[in-house]
mmCIF file of the C-alpha atoms, coordinates in Angstrom:
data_MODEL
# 
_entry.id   MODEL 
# 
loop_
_atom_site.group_PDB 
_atom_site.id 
_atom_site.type_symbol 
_atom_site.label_atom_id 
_atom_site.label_alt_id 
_atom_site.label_comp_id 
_atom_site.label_asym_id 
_atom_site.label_entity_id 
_atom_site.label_seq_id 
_atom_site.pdbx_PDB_ins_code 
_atom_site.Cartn_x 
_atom_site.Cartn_y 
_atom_site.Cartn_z 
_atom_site.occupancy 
_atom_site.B_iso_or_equiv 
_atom_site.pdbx_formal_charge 
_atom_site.auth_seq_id 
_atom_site.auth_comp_id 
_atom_site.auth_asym_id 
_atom_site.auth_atom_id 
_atom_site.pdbx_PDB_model_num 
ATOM 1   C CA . UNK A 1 1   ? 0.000   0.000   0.000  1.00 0.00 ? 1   UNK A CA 1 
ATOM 2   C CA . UNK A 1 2   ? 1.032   3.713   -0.613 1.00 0.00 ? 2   UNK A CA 1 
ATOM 3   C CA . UNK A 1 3   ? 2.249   5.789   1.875  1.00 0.00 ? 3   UNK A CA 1 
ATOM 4   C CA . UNK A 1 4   ? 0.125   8.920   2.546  1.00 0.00 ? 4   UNK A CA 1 
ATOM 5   C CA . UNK A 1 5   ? 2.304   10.512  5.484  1.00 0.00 ? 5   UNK A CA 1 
ATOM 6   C CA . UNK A 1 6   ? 5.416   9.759   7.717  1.00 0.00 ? 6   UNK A CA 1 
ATOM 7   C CA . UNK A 1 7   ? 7.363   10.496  10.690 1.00 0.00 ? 7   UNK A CA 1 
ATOM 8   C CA . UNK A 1 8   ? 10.005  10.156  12.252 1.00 0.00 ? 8   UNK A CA 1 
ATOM 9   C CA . UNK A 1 9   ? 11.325  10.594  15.856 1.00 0.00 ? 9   UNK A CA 1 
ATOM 10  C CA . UNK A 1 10  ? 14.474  9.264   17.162 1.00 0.00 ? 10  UNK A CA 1 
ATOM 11  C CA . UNK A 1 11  ? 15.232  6.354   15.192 1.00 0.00 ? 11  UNK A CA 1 
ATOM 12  C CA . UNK A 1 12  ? 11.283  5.698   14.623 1.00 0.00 ? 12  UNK A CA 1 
ATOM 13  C CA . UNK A 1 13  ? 9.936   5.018   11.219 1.00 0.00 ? 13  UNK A CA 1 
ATOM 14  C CA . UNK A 1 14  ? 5.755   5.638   11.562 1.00 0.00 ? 14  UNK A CA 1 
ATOM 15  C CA . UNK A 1 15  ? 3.703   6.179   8.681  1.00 0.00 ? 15  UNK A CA 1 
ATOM 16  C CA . UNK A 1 16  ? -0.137  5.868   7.295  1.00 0.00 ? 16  UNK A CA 1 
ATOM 17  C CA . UNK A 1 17  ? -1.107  3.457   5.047  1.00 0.00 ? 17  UNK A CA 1 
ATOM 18  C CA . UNK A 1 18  ? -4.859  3.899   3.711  1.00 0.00 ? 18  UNK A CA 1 
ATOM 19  C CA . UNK A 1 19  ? -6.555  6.384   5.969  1.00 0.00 ? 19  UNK A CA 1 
ATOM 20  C CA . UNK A 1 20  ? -6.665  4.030   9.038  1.00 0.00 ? 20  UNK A CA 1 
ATOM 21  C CA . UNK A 1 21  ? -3.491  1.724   9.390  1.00 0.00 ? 21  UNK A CA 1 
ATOM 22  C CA . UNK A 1 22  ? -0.382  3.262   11.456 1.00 0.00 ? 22  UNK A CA 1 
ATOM 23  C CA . UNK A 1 23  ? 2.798   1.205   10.728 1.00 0.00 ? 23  UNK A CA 1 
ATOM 24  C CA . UNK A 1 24  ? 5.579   1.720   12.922 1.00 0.00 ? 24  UNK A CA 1 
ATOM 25  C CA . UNK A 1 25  ? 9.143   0.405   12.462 1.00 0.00 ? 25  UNK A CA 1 
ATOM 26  C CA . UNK A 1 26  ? 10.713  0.801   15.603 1.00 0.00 ? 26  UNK A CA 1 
ATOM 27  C CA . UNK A 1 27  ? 14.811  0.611   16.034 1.00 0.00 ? 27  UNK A CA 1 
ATOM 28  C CA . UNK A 1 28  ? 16.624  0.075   18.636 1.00 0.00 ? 28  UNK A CA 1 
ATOM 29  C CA . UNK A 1 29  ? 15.379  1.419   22.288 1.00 0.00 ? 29  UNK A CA 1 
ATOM 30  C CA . UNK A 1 30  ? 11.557  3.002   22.080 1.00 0.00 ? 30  UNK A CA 1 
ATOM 31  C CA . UNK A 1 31  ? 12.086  6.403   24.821 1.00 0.00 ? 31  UNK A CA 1 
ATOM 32  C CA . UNK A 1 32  ? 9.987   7.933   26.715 1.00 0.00 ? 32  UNK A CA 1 
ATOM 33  C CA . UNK A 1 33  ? 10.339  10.963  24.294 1.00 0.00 ? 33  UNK A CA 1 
ATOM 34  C CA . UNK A 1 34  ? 9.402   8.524   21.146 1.00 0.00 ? 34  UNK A CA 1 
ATOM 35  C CA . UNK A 1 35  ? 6.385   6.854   23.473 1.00 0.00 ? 35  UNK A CA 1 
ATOM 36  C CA . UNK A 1 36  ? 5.120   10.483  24.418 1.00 0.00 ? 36  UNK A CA 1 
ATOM 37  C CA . UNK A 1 37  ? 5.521   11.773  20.598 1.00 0.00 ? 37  UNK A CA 1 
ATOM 38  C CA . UNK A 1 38  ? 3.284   8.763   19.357 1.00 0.00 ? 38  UNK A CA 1 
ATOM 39  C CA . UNK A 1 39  ? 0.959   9.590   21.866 1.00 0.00 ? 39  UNK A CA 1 
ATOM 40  C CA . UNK A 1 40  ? 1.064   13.222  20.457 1.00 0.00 ? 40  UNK A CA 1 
ATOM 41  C CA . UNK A 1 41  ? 0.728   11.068  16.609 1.00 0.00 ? 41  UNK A CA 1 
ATOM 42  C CA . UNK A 1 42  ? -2.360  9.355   17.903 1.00 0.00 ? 42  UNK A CA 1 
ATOM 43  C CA . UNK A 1 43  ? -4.136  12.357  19.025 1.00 0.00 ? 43  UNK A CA 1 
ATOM 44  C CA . UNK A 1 44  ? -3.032  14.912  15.864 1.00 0.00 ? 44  UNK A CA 1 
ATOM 45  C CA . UNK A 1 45  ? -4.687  11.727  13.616 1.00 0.00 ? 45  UNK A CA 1 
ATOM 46  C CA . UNK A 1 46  ? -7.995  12.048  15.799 1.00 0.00 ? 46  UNK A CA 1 
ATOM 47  C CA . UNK A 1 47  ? -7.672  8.420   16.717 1.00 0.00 ? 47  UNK A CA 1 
ATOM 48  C CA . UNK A 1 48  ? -10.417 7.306   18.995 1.00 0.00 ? 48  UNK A CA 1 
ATOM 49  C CA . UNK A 1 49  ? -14.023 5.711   19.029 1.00 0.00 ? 49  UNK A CA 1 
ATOM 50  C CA . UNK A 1 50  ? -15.047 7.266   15.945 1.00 0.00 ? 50  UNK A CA 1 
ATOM 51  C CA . UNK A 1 51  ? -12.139 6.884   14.299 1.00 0.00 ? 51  UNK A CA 1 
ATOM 52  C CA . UNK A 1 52  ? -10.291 3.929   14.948 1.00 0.00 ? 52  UNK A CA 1 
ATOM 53  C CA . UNK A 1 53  ? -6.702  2.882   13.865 1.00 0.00 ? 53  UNK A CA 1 
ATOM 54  C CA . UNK A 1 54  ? -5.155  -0.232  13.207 1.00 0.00 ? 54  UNK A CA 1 
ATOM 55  C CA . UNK A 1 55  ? -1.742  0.019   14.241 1.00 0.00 ? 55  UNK A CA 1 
ATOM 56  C CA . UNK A 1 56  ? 1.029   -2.865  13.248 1.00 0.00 ? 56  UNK A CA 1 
ATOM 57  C CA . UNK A 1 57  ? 4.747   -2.477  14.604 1.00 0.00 ? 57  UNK A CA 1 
ATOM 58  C CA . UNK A 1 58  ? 7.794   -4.071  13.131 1.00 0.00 ? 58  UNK A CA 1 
ATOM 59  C CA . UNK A 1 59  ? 9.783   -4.942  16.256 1.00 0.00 ? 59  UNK A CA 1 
ATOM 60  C CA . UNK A 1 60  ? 12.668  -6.937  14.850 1.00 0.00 ? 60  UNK A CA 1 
ATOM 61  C CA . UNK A 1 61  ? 15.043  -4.425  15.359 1.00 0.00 ? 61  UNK A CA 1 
ATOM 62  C CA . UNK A 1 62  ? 13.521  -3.343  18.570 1.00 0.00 ? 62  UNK A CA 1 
ATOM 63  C CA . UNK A 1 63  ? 15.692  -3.816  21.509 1.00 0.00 ? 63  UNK A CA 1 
ATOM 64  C CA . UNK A 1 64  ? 12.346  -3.187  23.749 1.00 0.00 ? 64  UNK A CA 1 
ATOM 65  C CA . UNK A 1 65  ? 10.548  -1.128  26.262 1.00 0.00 ? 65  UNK A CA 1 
ATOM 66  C CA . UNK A 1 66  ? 11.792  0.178   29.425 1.00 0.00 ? 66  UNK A CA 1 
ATOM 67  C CA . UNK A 1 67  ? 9.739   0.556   32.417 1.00 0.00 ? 67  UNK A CA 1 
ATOM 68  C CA . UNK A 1 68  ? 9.291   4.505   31.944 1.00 0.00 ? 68  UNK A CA 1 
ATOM 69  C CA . UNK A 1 69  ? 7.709   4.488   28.552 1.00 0.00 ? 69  UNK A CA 1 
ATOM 70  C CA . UNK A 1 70  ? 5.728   1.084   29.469 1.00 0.00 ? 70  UNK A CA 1 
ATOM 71  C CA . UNK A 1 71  ? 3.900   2.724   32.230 1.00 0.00 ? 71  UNK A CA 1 
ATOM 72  C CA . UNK A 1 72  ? 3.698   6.274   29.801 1.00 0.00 ? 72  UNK A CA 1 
ATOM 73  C CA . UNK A 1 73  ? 1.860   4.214   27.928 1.00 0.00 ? 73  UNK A CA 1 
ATOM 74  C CA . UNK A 1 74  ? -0.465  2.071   30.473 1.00 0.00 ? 74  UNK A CA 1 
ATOM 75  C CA . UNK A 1 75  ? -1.299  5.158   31.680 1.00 0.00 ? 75  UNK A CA 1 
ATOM 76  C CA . UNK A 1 76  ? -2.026  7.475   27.908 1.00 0.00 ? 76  UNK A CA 1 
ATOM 77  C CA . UNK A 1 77  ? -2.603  4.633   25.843 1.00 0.00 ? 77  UNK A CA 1 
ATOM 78  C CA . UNK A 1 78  ? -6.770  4.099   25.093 1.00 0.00 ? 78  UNK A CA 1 
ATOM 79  C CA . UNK A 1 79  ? -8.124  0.716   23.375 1.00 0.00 ? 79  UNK A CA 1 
ATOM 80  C CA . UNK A 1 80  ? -11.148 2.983   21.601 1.00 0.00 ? 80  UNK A CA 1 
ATOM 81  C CA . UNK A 1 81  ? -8.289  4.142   19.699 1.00 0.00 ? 81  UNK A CA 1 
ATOM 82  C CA . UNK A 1 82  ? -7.524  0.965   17.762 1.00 0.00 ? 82  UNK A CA 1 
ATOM 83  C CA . UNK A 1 83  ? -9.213  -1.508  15.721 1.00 0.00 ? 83  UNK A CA 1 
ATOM 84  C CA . UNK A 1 84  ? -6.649  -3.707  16.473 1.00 0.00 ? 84  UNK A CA 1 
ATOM 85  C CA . UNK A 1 85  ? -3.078  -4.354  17.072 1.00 0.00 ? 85  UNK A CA 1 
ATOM 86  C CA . UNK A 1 86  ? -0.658  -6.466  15.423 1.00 0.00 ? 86  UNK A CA 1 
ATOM 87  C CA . UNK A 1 87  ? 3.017   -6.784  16.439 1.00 0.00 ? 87  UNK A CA 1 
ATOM 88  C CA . UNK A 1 88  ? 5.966   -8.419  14.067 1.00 0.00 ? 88  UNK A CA 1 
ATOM 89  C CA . UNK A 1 89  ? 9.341   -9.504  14.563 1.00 0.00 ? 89  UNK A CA 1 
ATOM 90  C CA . UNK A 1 90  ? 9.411   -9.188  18.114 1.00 0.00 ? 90  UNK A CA 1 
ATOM 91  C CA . UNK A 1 91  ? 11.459  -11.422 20.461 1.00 0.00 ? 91  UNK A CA 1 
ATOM 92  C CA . UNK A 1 92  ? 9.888   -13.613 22.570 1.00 0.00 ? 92  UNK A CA 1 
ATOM 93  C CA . UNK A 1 93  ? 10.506  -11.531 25.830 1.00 0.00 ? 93  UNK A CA 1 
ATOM 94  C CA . UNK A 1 94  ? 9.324   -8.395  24.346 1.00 0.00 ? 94  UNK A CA 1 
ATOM 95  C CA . UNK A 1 95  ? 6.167   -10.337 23.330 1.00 0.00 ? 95  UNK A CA 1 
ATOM 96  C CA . UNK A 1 96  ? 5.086   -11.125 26.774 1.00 0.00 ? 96  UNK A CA 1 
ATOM 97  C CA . UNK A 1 97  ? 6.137   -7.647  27.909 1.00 0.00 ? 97  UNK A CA 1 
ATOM 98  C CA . UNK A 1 98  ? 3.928   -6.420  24.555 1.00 0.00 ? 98  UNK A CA 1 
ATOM 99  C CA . UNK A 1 99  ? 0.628   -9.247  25.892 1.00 0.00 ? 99  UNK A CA 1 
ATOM 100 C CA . UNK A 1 100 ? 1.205   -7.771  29.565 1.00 0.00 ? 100 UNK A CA 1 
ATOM 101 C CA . UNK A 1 101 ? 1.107   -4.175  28.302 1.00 0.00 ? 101 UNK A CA 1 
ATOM 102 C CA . UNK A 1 102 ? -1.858  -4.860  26.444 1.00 0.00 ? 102 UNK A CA 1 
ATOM 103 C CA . UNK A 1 103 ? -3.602  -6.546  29.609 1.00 0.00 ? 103 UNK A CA 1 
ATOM 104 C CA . UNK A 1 104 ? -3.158  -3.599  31.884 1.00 0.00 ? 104 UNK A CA 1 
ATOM 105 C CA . UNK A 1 105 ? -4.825  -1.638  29.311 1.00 0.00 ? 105 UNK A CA 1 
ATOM 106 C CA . UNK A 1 106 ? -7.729  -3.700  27.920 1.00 0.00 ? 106 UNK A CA 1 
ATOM 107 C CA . UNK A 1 107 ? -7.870  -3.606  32.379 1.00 0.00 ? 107 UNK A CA 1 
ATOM 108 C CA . UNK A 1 108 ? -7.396  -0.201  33.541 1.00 0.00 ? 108 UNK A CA 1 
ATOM 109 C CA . UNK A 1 109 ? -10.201 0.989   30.637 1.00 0.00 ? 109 UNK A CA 1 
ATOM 110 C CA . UNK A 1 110 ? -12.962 -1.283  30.450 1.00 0.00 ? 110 UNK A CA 1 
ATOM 111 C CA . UNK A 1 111 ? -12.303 -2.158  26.943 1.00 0.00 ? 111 UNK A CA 1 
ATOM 112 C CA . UNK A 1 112 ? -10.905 -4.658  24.952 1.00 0.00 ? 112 UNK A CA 1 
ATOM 113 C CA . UNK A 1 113 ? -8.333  -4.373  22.140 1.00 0.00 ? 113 UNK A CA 1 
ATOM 114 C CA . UNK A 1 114 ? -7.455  -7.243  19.939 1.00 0.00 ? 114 UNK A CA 1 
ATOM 115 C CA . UNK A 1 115 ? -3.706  -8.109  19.553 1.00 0.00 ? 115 UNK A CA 1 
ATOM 116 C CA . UNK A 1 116 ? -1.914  -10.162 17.454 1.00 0.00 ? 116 UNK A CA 1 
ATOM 117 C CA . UNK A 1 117 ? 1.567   -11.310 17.262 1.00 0.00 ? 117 UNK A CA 1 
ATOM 118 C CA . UNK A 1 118 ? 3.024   -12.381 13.694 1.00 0.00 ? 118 UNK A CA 1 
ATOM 119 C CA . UNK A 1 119 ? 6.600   -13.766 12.643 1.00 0.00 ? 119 UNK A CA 1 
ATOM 120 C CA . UNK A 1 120 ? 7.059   -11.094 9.397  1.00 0.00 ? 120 UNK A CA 1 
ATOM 121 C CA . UNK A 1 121 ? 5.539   -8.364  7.613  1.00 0.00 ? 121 UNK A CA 1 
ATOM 122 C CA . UNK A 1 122 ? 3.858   -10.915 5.273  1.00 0.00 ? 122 UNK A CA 1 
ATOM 123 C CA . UNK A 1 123 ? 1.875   -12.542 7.822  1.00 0.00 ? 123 UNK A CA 1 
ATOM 124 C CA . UNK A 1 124 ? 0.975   -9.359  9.755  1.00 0.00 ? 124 UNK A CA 1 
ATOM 125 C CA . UNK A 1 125 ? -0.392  -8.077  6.245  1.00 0.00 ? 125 UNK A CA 1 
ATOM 126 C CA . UNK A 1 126 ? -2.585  -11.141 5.420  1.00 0.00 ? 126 UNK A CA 1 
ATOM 127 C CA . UNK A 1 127 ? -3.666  -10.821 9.320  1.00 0.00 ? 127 UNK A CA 1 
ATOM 128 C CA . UNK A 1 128 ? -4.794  -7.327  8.634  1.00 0.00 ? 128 UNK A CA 1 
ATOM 129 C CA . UNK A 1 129 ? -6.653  -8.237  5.399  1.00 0.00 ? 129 UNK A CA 1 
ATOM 130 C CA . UNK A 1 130 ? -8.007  -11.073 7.324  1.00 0.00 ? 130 UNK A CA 1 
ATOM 131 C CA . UNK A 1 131 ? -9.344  -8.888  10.428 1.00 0.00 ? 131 UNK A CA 1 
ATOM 132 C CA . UNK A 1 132 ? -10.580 -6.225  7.730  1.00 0.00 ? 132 UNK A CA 1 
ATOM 133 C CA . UNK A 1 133 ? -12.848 -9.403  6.052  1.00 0.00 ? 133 UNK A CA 1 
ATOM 134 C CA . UNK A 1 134 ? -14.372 -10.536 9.268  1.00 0.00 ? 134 UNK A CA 1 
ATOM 135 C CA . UNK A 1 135 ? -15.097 -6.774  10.683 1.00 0.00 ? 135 UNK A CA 1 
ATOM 136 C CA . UNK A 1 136 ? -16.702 -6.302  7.565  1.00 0.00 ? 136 UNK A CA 1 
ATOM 137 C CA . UNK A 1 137 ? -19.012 -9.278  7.728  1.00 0.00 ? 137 UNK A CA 1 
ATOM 138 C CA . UNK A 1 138 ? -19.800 -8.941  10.856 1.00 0.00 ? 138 UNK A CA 1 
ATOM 139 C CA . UNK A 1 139 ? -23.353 -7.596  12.003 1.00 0.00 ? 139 UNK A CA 1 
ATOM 140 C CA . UNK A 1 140 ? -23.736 -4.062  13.327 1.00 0.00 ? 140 UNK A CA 1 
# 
């Protein structure tokens, strides 16, 4: 798919894909500076209830989350913004740190947000085409 916008902060790679799907190809260490300037992204794209995002992150050159921007986002983060979720590449410790992240969240709000963990950017994509088919058949 075509890219209609980017940004970058630090060594993060985010752009939009169609009008709804934030890709995010993190590298290296994700700050509390990057964390709080995605947080910024989410709100400047009107993300929320109405308009929903799906958001899929290309960890394989993450080196993870440290406590500070975990809890940033625990505590920022809202599941009404997302469709759904889907991480890639991501080590098997930062994918139980990712699931537990996700947990206090879907918690803390009272709503639930669908994740999904892939092995490449091909399977996340036929994931997201997948979720797209079944929200669209699915009644109202």
């Amino acid at each position: 798919m075509a890219v209609l916008r980017e940004w970058v902060f630090g060594t993060q790679r985010v752009s939009l894909e169609d009008s709804d799907i934030l890709w995010i190809k993190v590298r290296g260490a994700f700050s509390e500076t990057d964390v709080r300037e995605l947080v910024d992204l989410f709100h400047e794209l009107g993300a929320g209830p109405d308009k929903p995002l799906y958001l899929v992150a290309d960890l394989s050159s993450s080196e993870g989350l440290s406590v500070a921007p975990r809890k940033y986002l625990a505590k920022h983060l809202s599941p009404t913004w997302f469709r759904a979720v889907c991480f890639f590449g991501a080590k098997r410790t930062h994918r139980e740190v990712l699931r537990a992240l996700v947990a206090v969240v879907n918690f803390t709000s009272g709503t639930r947000v669908e994740a999904e963990f892939s092995d490449s950017e091909a399977q996340a994509r036929a994931w997201l085409a997948s979720h797209r088919r079944r929200q669209a058949a699915a009644p109202r």
